Amino acid sequence: MTRISTFQQSQTLIKEMMNSQSKLADSQRQVSTGHVAEYYKDIHMDVTSLAGSKSLLSRLEQYEANNGKIMGRLAHYDQALAGMESAGGDVLSAVMSTINTASPQGLYGAIEGAFETTLNFLNSRNTEGYLFSGSNGEAPPVNITSINDLMAAAQPPTDIFDNNDLKATVRIDENRTLEVGVVADEIGLEIMTALQRLALWANGTVPTTAPVPAGPSGSFAVPLSQEDQSFLSGEIANLETLMDNMAAFRGANGLNQKTVEDTTEALGLQIDQAKVFISNIEDVDAAEAIANLTQREIALETSYSVLSQLNRLSLLNFL
C-alpha cells in the first residue's frame, strides 16, 4: 500500500526556503556594502591579519602626509638658500667689477641689497613659524633690521642670531629618520660677516675679523686708494668660499629632498599593496556578488513556487 504524506516534505521545503532567504539577505548586504561580512566574527580566521594590515596602512598614510609637509619645508629652504647664494654672487660680481674698473659705483648699493635679501630670507617663515629659528619658531632668528645694526654688532656678528641649535628630525617611514632642519647662524654667519667687513670698510672702519686687512680705509672713494684695492682683492677669496659653502648647504638640502621624494614614492606603493591585501580579505568581487544575488533570488522564488504547489496538494489529487 502506498502511504501519502506531505508534512515531512513541507518541513524540508520550509527549511530550504528559510535558508534561501538567509543567503539572499547575505548577498543583498554584500552587494550594498561591498564587504564580505558585517562583523569580524564572520571572518574570524582573518581578523588578526586584517587588523594588522589596517594599522600598518594608517601609519603609512600618516608618513605620506607628513612627508608632503616636509617636502614643502625643504622647498622653502632651497628657495632661501638659492636667494642667499644669488645675493653673495651679486656682491662678488660688484667687488670684481670695482677692482677691474677702479670705480666703486654701485658697490655699496650691492652690499646693502645683499644684506636686505639675506636678512629677509633668514627671517622668512611659513605657517609653522620662522624657518631658520631651530625649535623656537615663534621668534625671528636674526634680531637686527638694518645694515647699520650689522656694523654695530660684534665682529664676527654672532650676537645678531637668536636661533637655537635644535634642528628638526623627522621619521619619514617605518625605519628611517632624517635631519631636515637648517638654522640661521649655520648658513648666515659667513655671509653676514663678509657683508659686515665690506660695510665697515666702506664707512672708514678697518674690520677686526680675520684676515685683518691693512689700513687705513679709503671708504671706496674715487679714485680707489691702493688700500681699497688690496682690501677688495682679499675679499674675493672670502666671497668665493662662502659661495661654495652655500652651494654645499643647497646640495645637502637637495639630497634630503630626493630622499623624501623617493621614500614618498615607495610609501605610495606600500599603501597600494596594503589596500589590496585588506580588500582581498573584507571586500567582495562585485561581479561575483551580483551573480550570486541573482542566483539566490531565483532559488528563493523556486522555493516559494514549490512550497505553494505542495500546499495546494491533497489526498483528493490521488483519488
PDB file of C-alpha atoms in Angstrom:
ATOM      1  CA  MET A   1       0.000   0.000   0.000  1.00  0.00           C
ATOM      2  CA  THR A   2       1.319   3.432  -0.893  1.00  0.00           C
ATOM      3  CA  ARG A   3       1.360   5.943   2.004  1.00  0.00           C
ATOM      4  CA  ILE A   4       0.841   9.543   1.000  1.00  0.00           C
ATOM      5  CA  SER A   5       2.147  12.347   3.327  1.00  0.00           C
ATOM      6  CA  THR A   6       3.161  15.972   2.608  1.00  0.00           C
ATOM      7  CA  PHE A   7       4.100  17.064   6.148  1.00  0.00           C
ATOM      8  CA  GLN A   8       7.732  15.977   6.036  1.00  0.00           C
ATOM      9  CA  GLN A   9       8.154  17.440   2.573  1.00  0.00           C
ATOM     10  CA  SER A  10       6.642  20.724   3.747  1.00  0.00           C
ATOM     11  CA  GLN A  11       9.034  20.971   6.682  1.00  0.00           C
ATOM     12  CA  THR A  12      12.008  20.233   4.435  1.00  0.00           C
ATOM     13  CA  LEU A  13      10.934  22.793   1.854  1.00  0.00           C
ATOM     14  CA  ILE A  14      10.278  25.423   4.519  1.00  0.00           C
ATOM     15  CA  LYS A  15      13.805  24.935   5.865  1.00  0.00           C
ATOM     16  CA  GLU A  16      15.210  25.229   2.354  1.00  0.00           C
ATOM     17  CA  MET A  17      13.140  28.385   1.781  1.00  0.00           C
ATOM     18  CA  MET A  18      14.407  29.956   5.017  1.00  0.00           C
ATOM     19  CA  ASN A  19      17.950  29.013   4.084  1.00  0.00           C
ATOM     20  CA  SER A  20      17.459  30.655   0.685  1.00  0.00           C
ATOM     21  CA  GLN A  21      16.104  33.776   2.370  1.00  0.00           C
ATOM     22  CA  SER A  22      19.162  33.957   4.624  1.00  0.00           C
ATOM     23  CA  LYS A  23      21.541  33.511   1.695  1.00  0.00           C
ATOM     24  CA  LEU A  24      19.654  36.123  -0.319  1.00  0.00           C
ATOM     25  CA  ALA A  25      19.814  38.609   2.551  1.00  0.00           C
ATOM     26  CA  ASP A  26      23.555  37.950   2.834  1.00  0.00           C
ATOM     27  CA  SER A  27      24.015  38.530  -0.899  1.00  0.00           C
ATOM     28  CA  GLN A  28      21.981  41.742  -0.754  1.00  0.00           C
ATOM     29  CA  ARG A  29      24.136  43.012   2.104  1.00  0.00           C
ATOM     30  CA  GLN A  30      27.340  42.159   0.234  1.00  0.00           C
ATOM     31  CA  VAL A  31      26.154  43.999  -2.876  1.00  0.00           C
ATOM     32  CA  SER A  32      25.032  47.082  -0.924  1.00  0.00           C
ATOM     33  CA  THR A  33      28.088  47.324   1.393  1.00  0.00           C
ATOM     34  CA  GLY A  34      30.771  45.762  -0.774  1.00  0.00           C
ATOM     35  CA  HIS A  35      32.051  43.784   2.224  1.00  0.00           C
ATOM     36  CA  VAL A  36      32.252  40.034   2.681  1.00  0.00           C
ATOM     37  CA  ALA A  37      30.943  40.163   6.237  1.00  0.00           C
ATOM     38  CA  GLU A  38      29.230  42.621   8.540  1.00  0.00           C
ATOM     39  CA  TYR A  39      31.059  41.573  11.711  1.00  0.00           C
ATOM     40  CA  TYR A  40      34.600  40.416  12.416  1.00  0.00           C
ATOM     41  CA  LYS A  41      33.174  37.201  13.938  1.00  0.00           C
ATOM     42  CA  ASP A  42      32.123  36.177  10.442  1.00  0.00           C
ATOM     43  CA  ILE A  43      35.720  36.360   9.179  1.00  0.00           C
ATOM     44  CA  HIS A  44      37.370  35.338  12.464  1.00  0.00           C
ATOM     45  CA  MET A  45      40.131  33.402  10.699  1.00  0.00           C
ATOM     46  CA  ASP A  46      41.429  36.618   9.061  1.00  0.00           C
ATOM     47  CA  VAL A  47      40.810  39.148  11.841  1.00  0.00           C
ATOM     48  CA  THR A  48      44.430  39.260  13.044  1.00  0.00           C
ATOM     49  CA  SER A  49      45.806  39.811   9.551  1.00  0.00           C
ATOM     50  CA  LEU A  50      43.129  42.386   8.761  1.00  0.00           C
ATOM     51  CA  ALA A  51      43.677  44.406  11.957  1.00  0.00           C
ATOM     52  CA  GLY A  52      47.448  44.382  11.480  1.00  0.00           C
ATOM     53  CA  SER A  53      47.132  45.478   7.858  1.00  0.00           C
ATOM     54  CA  LYS A  54      44.778  48.323   8.731  1.00  0.00           C
ATOM     55  CA  SER A  55      47.137  49.539  11.440  1.00  0.00           C
ATOM     56  CA  LEU A  56      50.054  49.447   9.003  1.00  0.00           C
ATOM     57  CA  LEU A  57      48.003  51.281   6.368  1.00  0.00           C
ATOM     58  CA  SER A  58      47.154  54.036   8.840  1.00  0.00           C
ATOM     59  CA  ARG A  59      50.828  54.549   9.709  1.00  0.00           C
ATOM     60  CA  LEU A  60      51.916  54.535   6.069  1.00  0.00           C
ATOM     61  CA  GLU A  61      49.287  57.117   5.141  1.00  0.00           C
ATOM     62  CA  GLN A  62      50.403  59.317   8.053  1.00  0.00           C
ATOM     63  CA  TYR A  63      54.033  59.106   6.909  1.00  0.00           C
ATOM     64  CA  GLU A  64      52.941  60.022   3.391  1.00  0.00           C
ATOM     65  CA  ALA A  65      51.008  63.063   4.646  1.00  0.00           C
ATOM     66  CA  ASN A  66      53.900  64.176   6.872  1.00  0.00           C
ATOM     67  CA  ASN A  67      56.362  63.796   4.016  1.00  0.00           C
ATOM     68  CA  GLY A  68      54.242  66.141   1.931  1.00  0.00           C
ATOM     69  CA  LYS A  69      54.689  68.817   4.620  1.00  0.00           C
ATOM     70  CA  ILE A  70      58.408  68.052   4.855  1.00  0.00           C
ATOM     71  CA  MET A  71      58.790  68.481   1.097  1.00  0.00           C
ATOM     72  CA  GLY A  72      57.162  71.895   1.379  1.00  0.00           C
ATOM     73  CA  ARG A  73      59.586  72.920   4.121  1.00  0.00           C
ATOM     74  CA  LEU A  74      62.590  71.669   2.146  1.00  0.00           C
ATOM     75  CA  ALA A  75      61.392  73.633  -0.884  1.00  0.00           C
ATOM     76  CA  HIS A  76      61.319  76.785   1.274  1.00  0.00           C
ATOM     77  CA  TYR A  77      64.859  76.010   2.434  1.00  0.00           C
ATOM     78  CA  ASP A  78      66.035  75.613  -1.146  1.00  0.00           C
ATOM     79  CA  GLN A  79      64.424  78.894  -2.177  1.00  0.00           C
ATOM     80  CA  ALA A  80      66.080  80.744   0.713  1.00  0.00           C
ATOM     81  CA  LEU A  81      69.495  79.181   0.134  1.00  0.00           C
ATOM     82  CA  ALA A  82      69.295  79.933  -3.588  1.00  0.00           C
ATOM     83  CA  GLY A  83      68.384  83.551  -2.858  1.00  0.00           C
ATOM     84  CA  MET A  84      71.264  83.984  -0.420  1.00  0.00           C
ATOM     85  CA  GLU A  85      73.657  82.324  -2.837  1.00  0.00           C
ATOM     86  CA  SER A  86      72.495  84.729  -5.537  1.00  0.00           C
ATOM     87  CA  ALA A  87      72.950  87.697  -3.170  1.00  0.00           C
ATOM     88  CA  GLY A  88      76.506  86.597  -2.422  1.00  0.00           C
ATOM     89  CA  GLY A  89      77.153  86.244  -6.150  1.00  0.00           C
ATOM     90  CA  ASP A  90      75.898  89.803  -6.747  1.00  0.00           C
ATOM     91  CA  VAL A  91      78.330  91.177  -4.154  1.00  0.00           C
ATOM     92  CA  LEU A  92      81.198  89.137  -5.622  1.00  0.00           C
ATOM     93  CA  SER A  93      80.418  90.499  -9.101  1.00  0.00           C
ATOM     94  CA  ALA A  94      80.257  94.061  -7.760  1.00  0.00           C
ATOM     95  CA  VAL A  95      83.601  93.684  -5.970  1.00  0.00           C
ATOM     96  CA  MET A  96      85.303  92.272  -9.052  1.00  0.00           C
ATOM     97  CA  SER A  97      83.787  95.000 -11.220  1.00  0.00           C
ATOM     98  CA  THR A  98      85.028  97.659  -8.805  1.00  0.00           C
ATOM     99  CA  ILE A  99      88.549  96.241  -8.909  1.00  0.00           C
ATOM    100  CA  ASN A 100      88.570  95.954 -12.694  1.00  0.00           C
ATOM    101  CA  THR A 101      87.172  99.425 -13.374  1.00  0.00           C
ATOM    102  CA  ALA A 102      88.731 101.183 -10.358  1.00  0.00           C
ATOM    103  CA  SER A 103      85.272 102.665  -9.806  1.00  0.00           C
ATOM    104  CA  PRO A 104      83.187 101.863  -6.707  1.00  0.00           C
ATOM    105  CA  GLN A 105      79.977 102.996  -8.332  1.00  0.00           C
ATOM    106  CA  GLY A 106      77.140 100.691  -7.286  1.00  0.00           C
ATOM    107  CA  LEU A 107      79.285  98.686  -4.840  1.00  0.00           C
ATOM    108  CA  TYR A 108      77.706  99.911  -1.614  1.00  0.00           C
ATOM    109  CA  GLY A 109      74.254  99.542  -3.141  1.00  0.00           C
ATOM    110  CA  ALA A 110      75.074  95.896  -3.917  1.00  0.00           C
ATOM    111  CA  ILE A 111      76.233  95.384  -0.319  1.00  0.00           C
ATOM    112  CA  GLU A 112      73.030  96.878   1.092  1.00  0.00           C
ATOM    113  CA  GLY A 113      70.905  94.887  -1.346  1.00  0.00           C
ATOM    114  CA  ALA A 114      72.623  91.624  -0.406  1.00  0.00           C
ATOM    115  CA  PHE A 115      72.113  92.402   3.270  1.00  0.00           C
ATOM    116  CA  GLU A 116      68.392  93.057   2.820  1.00  0.00           C
ATOM    117  CA  THR A 117      67.970  89.901   0.748  1.00  0.00           C
ATOM    118  CA  THR A 118      69.881  87.747   3.226  1.00  0.00           C
ATOM    119  CA  LEU A 119      68.011  89.209   6.209  1.00  0.00           C
ATOM    120  CA  ASN A 120      64.634  88.612   4.573  1.00  0.00           C
ATOM    121  CA  PHE A 121      65.451  85.007   3.746  1.00  0.00           C
ATOM    122  CA  LEU A 122      66.896  84.250   7.193  1.00  0.00           C
ATOM    123  CA  ASN A 123      63.770  85.699   8.818  1.00  0.00           C
ATOM    124  CA  SER A 124      61.379  84.024   6.359  1.00  0.00           C
ATOM    125  CA  ARG A 125      58.509  81.967   7.749  1.00  0.00           C
ATOM    126  CA  ASN A 126      55.727  79.622   6.754  1.00  0.00           C
ATOM    127  CA  THR A 127      52.549  78.523   8.503  1.00  0.00           C
ATOM    128  CA  GLU A 128      54.589  76.655  11.125  1.00  0.00           C
ATOM    129  CA  GLY A 129      56.720  79.659  12.109  1.00  0.00           C
ATOM    130  CA  TYR A 130      60.171  81.006  11.305  1.00  0.00           C
ATOM    131  CA  LEU A 131      62.053  78.551   9.126  1.00  0.00           C
ATOM    132  CA  PHE A 132      65.573  79.063  10.471  1.00  0.00           C
ATOM    133  CA  SER A 133      64.916  79.543  14.220  1.00  0.00           C
ATOM    134  CA  GLY A 134      65.510  75.941  15.220  1.00  0.00           C
ATOM    135  CA  SER A 135      62.834  74.790  17.654  1.00  0.00           C
ATOM    136  CA  ASN A 136      61.914  78.375  18.571  1.00  0.00           C
ATOM    137  CA  GLY A 137      59.706  79.041  15.559  1.00  0.00           C
ATOM    138  CA  GLU A 138      57.840  81.934  17.205  1.00  0.00           C
ATOM    139  CA  ALA A 139      60.788  84.365  17.227  1.00  0.00           C
ATOM    140  CA  PRO A 140      62.778  85.692  14.229  1.00  0.00           C
ATOM    141  CA  PRO A 141      66.270  84.197  14.205  1.00  0.00           C
ATOM    142  CA  VAL A 142      68.009  87.481  13.254  1.00  0.00           C
ATOM    143  CA  ASN A 143      67.454  90.379  15.637  1.00  0.00           C
ATOM    144  CA  ILE A 144      68.626  93.335  13.512  1.00  0.00           C
ATOM    145  CA  THR A 145      66.810  95.354  10.883  1.00  0.00           C
ATOM    146  CA  SER A 146      69.434  97.472   9.072  1.00  0.00           C
ATOM    147  CA  ILE A 147      72.991  97.356   7.843  1.00  0.00           C
ATOM    148  CA  ASN A 148      73.873  99.973  10.468  1.00  0.00           C
ATOM    149  CA  ASP A 149      72.821  97.431  13.106  1.00  0.00           C
ATOM    150  CA  LEU A 150      75.124  94.919  11.427  1.00  0.00           C
ATOM    151  CA  MET A 151      78.061  97.332  11.625  1.00  0.00           C
ATOM    152  CA  ALA A 152      77.358  97.950  15.312  1.00  0.00           C
ATOM    153  CA  ALA A 153      77.270  94.223  16.113  1.00  0.00           C
ATOM    154  CA  ALA A 154      80.156  92.126  17.391  1.00  0.00           C
ATOM    155  CA  GLN A 155      82.846  91.014  14.944  1.00  0.00           C
ATOM    156  CA  PRO A 156      82.002  88.418  13.714  1.00  0.00           C
ATOM    157  CA  PRO A 157      78.307  89.206  14.263  1.00  0.00           C
ATOM    158  CA  THR A 158      77.348  86.153  16.305  1.00  0.00           C
ATOM    159  CA  ASP A 159      75.170  88.295  18.568  1.00  0.00           C
ATOM    160  CA  ILE A 160      72.652  89.057  15.795  1.00  0.00           C
ATOM    161  CA  PHE A 161      71.398  85.447  15.791  1.00  0.00           C
ATOM    162  CA  ASP A 162      68.723  84.313  18.267  1.00  0.00           C
ATOM    163  CA  ASN A 163      68.055  80.839  16.873  1.00  0.00           C
ATOM    164  CA  ASN A 164      68.818  77.728  18.889  1.00  0.00           C
ATOM    165  CA  ASP A 165      70.678  74.691  17.587  1.00  0.00           C
ATOM    166  CA  LEU A 166      67.782  72.206  17.732  1.00  0.00           C
ATOM    167  CA  LYS A 167      67.286  71.051  14.156  1.00  0.00           C
ATOM    168  CA  ALA A 168      64.138  69.278  13.065  1.00  0.00           C
ATOM    169  CA  THR A 169      64.476  65.495  12.845  1.00  0.00           C
ATOM    170  CA  VAL A 170      61.573  63.628  11.279  1.00  0.00           C
ATOM    171  CA  ARG A 171      60.588  59.995  10.709  1.00  0.00           C
ATOM    172  CA  ILE A 172      59.915  59.523   7.012  1.00  0.00           C
ATOM    173  CA  ASP A 173      58.896  55.857   7.056  1.00  0.00           C
ATOM    174  CA  GLU A 174      58.793  52.817   9.325  1.00  0.00           C
ATOM    175  CA  ASN A 175      62.575  52.525   9.573  1.00  0.00           C
ATOM    176  CA  ARG A 176      64.227  55.875   8.832  1.00  0.00           C
ATOM    177  CA  THR A 177      64.577  59.281  10.444  1.00  0.00           C
ATOM    178  CA  LEU A 178      66.058  62.308   8.673  1.00  0.00           C
ATOM    179  CA  GLU A 179      67.512  65.562   9.985  1.00  0.00           C
ATOM    180  CA  VAL A 180      65.984  68.262   7.811  1.00  0.00           C
ATOM    181  CA  GLY A 181      66.378  71.383   9.955  1.00  0.00           C
ATOM    182  CA  VAL A 182      68.548  74.347   8.939  1.00  0.00           C
ATOM    183  CA  VAL A 183      69.366  77.138  11.409  1.00  0.00           C
ATOM    184  CA  ALA A 184      70.141  80.779  10.690  1.00  0.00           C
ATOM    185  CA  ASP A 185      73.630  81.133  12.166  1.00  0.00           C
ATOM    186  CA  GLU A 186      74.790  77.977  10.400  1.00  0.00           C
ATOM    187  CA  ILE A 187      74.027  79.369   6.955  1.00  0.00           C
ATOM    188  CA  GLY A 188      74.015  83.109   7.645  1.00  0.00           C
ATOM    189  CA  LEU A 189      77.037  83.900   9.800  1.00  0.00           C
ATOM    190  CA  GLU A 190      79.546  83.631   6.968  1.00  0.00           C
ATOM    191  CA  ILE A 191      77.730  85.923   4.547  1.00  0.00           C
ATOM    192  CA  MET A 192      76.784  88.391   7.294  1.00  0.00           C
ATOM    193  CA  THR A 193      80.456  88.534   8.346  1.00  0.00           C
ATOM    194  CA  ALA A 194      81.517  89.229   4.758  1.00  0.00           C
ATOM    195  CA  LEU A 195      78.892  91.983   4.398  1.00  0.00           C
ATOM    196  CA  GLN A 196      79.878  93.442   7.760  1.00  0.00           C
ATOM    197  CA  ARG A 197      83.537  93.673   6.702  1.00  0.00           C
ATOM    198  CA  LEU A 198      82.634  95.389   3.447  1.00  0.00           C
ATOM    199  CA  ALA A 199      80.203  97.805   5.120  1.00  0.00           C
ATOM    200  CA  LEU A 200      82.665  98.731   7.861  1.00  0.00           C
ATOM    201  CA  TRP A 201      85.440  99.423   5.341  1.00  0.00           C
ATOM    202  CA  ALA A 202      83.063 101.475   3.212  1.00  0.00           C
ATOM    203  CA  ASN A 203      82.343 103.600   6.282  1.00  0.00           C
ATOM    204  CA  GLY A 204      86.002 104.162   7.137  1.00  0.00           C
ATOM    205  CA  THR A 205      86.486 101.397   9.743  1.00  0.00           C
ATOM    206  CA  VAL A 206      89.022  98.605   9.429  1.00  0.00           C
ATOM    207  CA  PRO A 207      87.302  95.286  10.357  1.00  0.00           C
ATOM    208  CA  THR A 208      88.883  93.208  13.106  1.00  0.00           C
ATOM    209  CA  THR A 209      87.772  89.771  11.884  1.00  0.00           C
ATOM    210  CA  ALA A 210      90.406  87.593  10.272  1.00  0.00           C
ATOM    211  CA  PRO A 211      92.071  88.192   7.974  1.00  0.00           C
ATOM    212  CA  VAL A 212      92.549  91.686   9.374  1.00  0.00           C
ATOM    213  CA  PRO A 213      93.305  93.990   6.417  1.00  0.00           C
ATOM    214  CA  ALA A 214      95.939  96.683   6.403  1.00  0.00           C
ATOM    215  CA  GLY A 215      94.516 100.180   6.761  1.00  0.00           C
ATOM    216  CA  PRO A 216      93.665 102.878   6.578  1.00  0.00           C
ATOM    217  CA  SER A 217      90.312 102.571   4.851  1.00  0.00           C
ATOM    218  CA  GLY A 218      89.754 104.838   1.896  1.00  0.00           C
ATOM    219  CA  SER A 219      85.985 104.361   2.204  1.00  0.00           C
ATOM    220  CA  PHE A 220      85.850 103.433  -1.504  1.00  0.00           C
ATOM    221  CA  ALA A 221      86.463 106.994  -2.546  1.00  0.00           C
ATOM    222  CA  VAL A 222      87.059 107.942  -6.169  1.00  0.00           C
ATOM    223  CA  PRO A 223      89.644 107.110  -7.272  1.00  0.00           C
ATOM    224  CA  LEU A 224      90.160 103.952  -5.246  1.00  0.00           C
ATOM    225  CA  SER A 225      93.159 104.023  -2.958  1.00  0.00           C
ATOM    226  CA  GLN A 226      95.742 101.271  -3.005  1.00  0.00           C
ATOM    227  CA  GLU A 227      94.437 100.137   0.385  1.00  0.00           C
ATOM    228  CA  ASP A 228      90.914  99.895  -1.042  1.00  0.00           C
ATOM    229  CA  GLN A 229      92.156  97.835  -3.957  1.00  0.00           C
ATOM    230  CA  SER A 230      94.114  95.497  -1.681  1.00  0.00           C
ATOM    231  CA  PHE A 231      91.161  95.071   0.698  1.00  0.00           C
ATOM    232  CA  LEU A 232      88.707  94.237  -2.082  1.00  0.00           C
ATOM    233  CA  SER A 233      91.152  91.803  -3.690  1.00  0.00           C
ATOM    234  CA  GLY A 234      91.434  89.996  -0.366  1.00  0.00           C
ATOM    235  CA  GLU A 235      87.641  89.792  -0.017  1.00  0.00           C
ATOM    236  CA  ILE A 236      87.242  87.877  -3.269  1.00  0.00           C
ATOM    237  CA  ALA A 237      88.560  84.670  -1.678  1.00  0.00           C
ATOM    238  CA  ASN A 238      86.169  85.071   1.274  1.00  0.00           C
ATOM    239  CA  LEU A 239      83.201  85.605  -1.021  1.00  0.00           C
ATOM    240  CA  GLU A 240      84.109  82.648  -3.213  1.00  0.00           C
ATOM    241  CA  THR A 241      84.421  80.428  -0.130  1.00  0.00           C
ATOM    242  CA  LEU A 242      81.026  81.436   1.214  1.00  0.00           C
ATOM    243  CA  MET A 243      79.519  80.811  -2.232  1.00  0.00           C
ATOM    244  CA  ASP A 244      80.987  77.296  -2.215  1.00  0.00           C
ATOM    245  CA  ASN A 245      79.680  76.679   1.302  1.00  0.00           C
ATOM    246  CA  MET A 246      76.224  77.957   0.370  1.00  0.00           C
ATOM    247  CA  ALA A 247      76.209  75.594  -2.604  1.00  0.00           C
ATOM    248  CA  ALA A 248      77.124  72.754  -0.229  1.00  0.00           C
ATOM    249  CA  PHE A 249      74.157  73.616   2.015  1.00  0.00           C
ATOM    250  CA  ARG A 250      71.893  73.596  -1.039  1.00  0.00           C
ATOM    251  CA  GLY A 251      73.325  70.238  -2.091  1.00  0.00           C
ATOM    252  CA  ALA A 252      72.652  68.705   1.331  1.00  0.00           C
ATOM    253  CA  ASN A 253      69.119  70.084   1.290  1.00  0.00           C
ATOM    254  CA  GLY A 254      68.633  68.754  -2.241  1.00  0.00           C
ATOM    255  CA  LEU A 255      69.768  65.320  -1.092  1.00  0.00           C
ATOM    256  CA  ASN A 256      67.140  65.446   1.652  1.00  0.00           C
ATOM    257  CA  GLN A 257      64.534  66.427  -0.945  1.00  0.00           C
ATOM    258  CA  LYS A 258      65.495  63.450  -3.105  1.00  0.00           C
ATOM    259  CA  THR A 259      65.433  61.087  -0.131  1.00  0.00           C
ATOM    260  CA  VAL A 260      61.968  62.229   0.982  1.00  0.00           C
ATOM    261  CA  GLU A 261      60.684  62.137  -2.609  1.00  0.00           C
ATOM    262  CA  ASP A 262      61.907  58.565  -3.156  1.00  0.00           C
ATOM    263  CA  THR A 263      60.568  57.496   0.233  1.00  0.00           C
ATOM    264  CA  THR A 264      57.162  59.013  -0.500  1.00  0.00           C
ATOM    265  CA  GLU A 265      57.036  57.157  -3.816  1.00  0.00           C
ATOM    266  CA  ALA A 266      57.884  53.889  -2.047  1.00  0.00           C
ATOM    267  CA  LEU A 267      55.229  54.620   0.583  1.00  0.00           C
ATOM    268  CA  GLY A 268      52.665  55.057  -2.179  1.00  0.00           C
ATOM    269  CA  LEU A 269      53.433  51.557  -3.475  1.00  0.00           C
ATOM    270  CA  GLN A 270      53.242  50.082   0.038  1.00  0.00           C
ATOM    271  CA  ILE A 271      49.916  51.825   0.634  1.00  0.00           C
ATOM    272  CA  ASP A 272      48.515  50.386  -2.599  1.00  0.00           C
ATOM    273  CA  GLN A 273      49.693  46.900  -1.623  1.00  0.00           C
ATOM    274  CA  ALA A 274      48.194  47.201   1.861  1.00  0.00           C
ATOM    275  CA  LYS A 275      44.867  48.339   0.408  1.00  0.00           C
ATOM    276  CA  VAL A 276      44.818  45.372  -1.985  1.00  0.00           C
ATOM    277  CA  PHE A 277      45.581  42.965   0.859  1.00  0.00           C
ATOM    278  CA  ILE A 278      42.805  44.457   3.022  1.00  0.00           C
ATOM    279  CA  SER A 279      40.388  44.419   0.107  1.00  0.00           C
ATOM    280  CA  ASN A 280      41.096  40.748  -0.579  1.00  0.00           C
ATOM    281  CA  ILE A 281      40.028  39.953   2.980  1.00  0.00           C
ATOM    282  CA  GLU A 282      36.979  42.152   3.529  1.00  0.00           C
ATOM    283  CA  ASP A 283      35.706  43.199   0.097  1.00  0.00           C
ATOM    284  CA  VAL A 284      33.603  41.140  -2.285  1.00  0.00           C
ATOM    285  CA  ASP A 285      34.052  40.797  -6.007  1.00  0.00           C
ATOM    286  CA  ALA A 286      31.241  42.991  -7.352  1.00  0.00           C
ATOM    287  CA  ALA A 287      30.504  40.852 -10.411  1.00  0.00           C
ATOM    288  CA  GLU A 288      30.508  37.652  -8.383  1.00  0.00           C
ATOM    289  CA  ALA A 289      28.308  39.207  -5.682  1.00  0.00           C
ATOM    290  CA  ILE A 290      25.715  40.350  -8.237  1.00  0.00           C
ATOM    291  CA  ALA A 291      25.737  36.943  -9.915  1.00  0.00           C
ATOM    292  CA  ASN A 292      25.222  35.252  -6.537  1.00  0.00           C
ATOM    293  CA  LEU A 293      22.394  37.662  -5.734  1.00  0.00           C
ATOM    294  CA  THR A 294      20.620  36.795  -8.996  1.00  0.00           C
ATOM    295  CA  GLN A 295      21.038  33.063  -8.467  1.00  0.00           C
ATOM    296  CA  ARG A 296      19.754  33.240  -4.889  1.00  0.00           C
ATOM    297  CA  GLU A 297      16.742  35.310  -5.925  1.00  0.00           C
ATOM    298  CA  ILE A 298      15.878  32.594  -8.456  1.00  0.00           C
ATOM    299  CA  ALA A 299      16.442  29.894  -5.838  1.00  0.00           C
ATOM    300  CA  LEU A 300      14.133  31.662  -3.381  1.00  0.00           C
ATOM    301  CA  GLU A 301      11.442  32.172  -5.996  1.00  0.00           C
ATOM    302  CA  THR A 302      11.693  28.464  -6.852  1.00  0.00           C
ATOM    303  CA  SER A 303      11.331  27.564  -3.174  1.00  0.00           C
ATOM    304  CA  TYR A 304       8.224  29.733  -2.934  1.00  0.00           C
ATOM    305  CA  SER A 305       6.761  28.095  -6.038  1.00  0.00           C
ATOM    306  CA  VAL A 306       7.428  24.509  -4.940  1.00  0.00           C
ATOM    307  CA  LEU A 307       6.117  25.172  -1.436  1.00  0.00           C
ATOM    308  CA  SER A 308       2.991  26.788  -2.858  1.00  0.00           C
ATOM    309  CA  GLN A 309       2.328  23.832  -5.113  1.00  0.00           C
ATOM    310  CA  LEU A 310       2.816  21.415  -2.259  1.00  0.00           C
ATOM    311  CA  ASN A 311       0.406  23.324  -0.052  1.00  0.00           C
ATOM    312  CA  ARG A 312      -2.283  23.001  -2.733  1.00  0.00           C
ATOM    313  CA  LEU A 313      -1.945  19.219  -2.860  1.00  0.00           C
ATOM    314  CA  SER A 314      -4.365  16.961  -1.015  1.00  0.00           C
ATOM    315  CA  LEU A 315      -5.374  13.283  -0.997  1.00  0.00           C
ATOM    316  CA  LEU A 316      -8.067  14.107  -3.497  1.00  0.00           C
ATOM    317  CA  ASN A 317      -5.366  14.654  -6.149  1.00  0.00           C
ATOM    318  CA  PHE A 318      -4.592  10.958  -5.931  1.00  0.00           C
ATOM    319  CA  LEU A 319      -8.130   9.587  -5.757  1.00  0.00           C
TER     320      LEU A 319
END
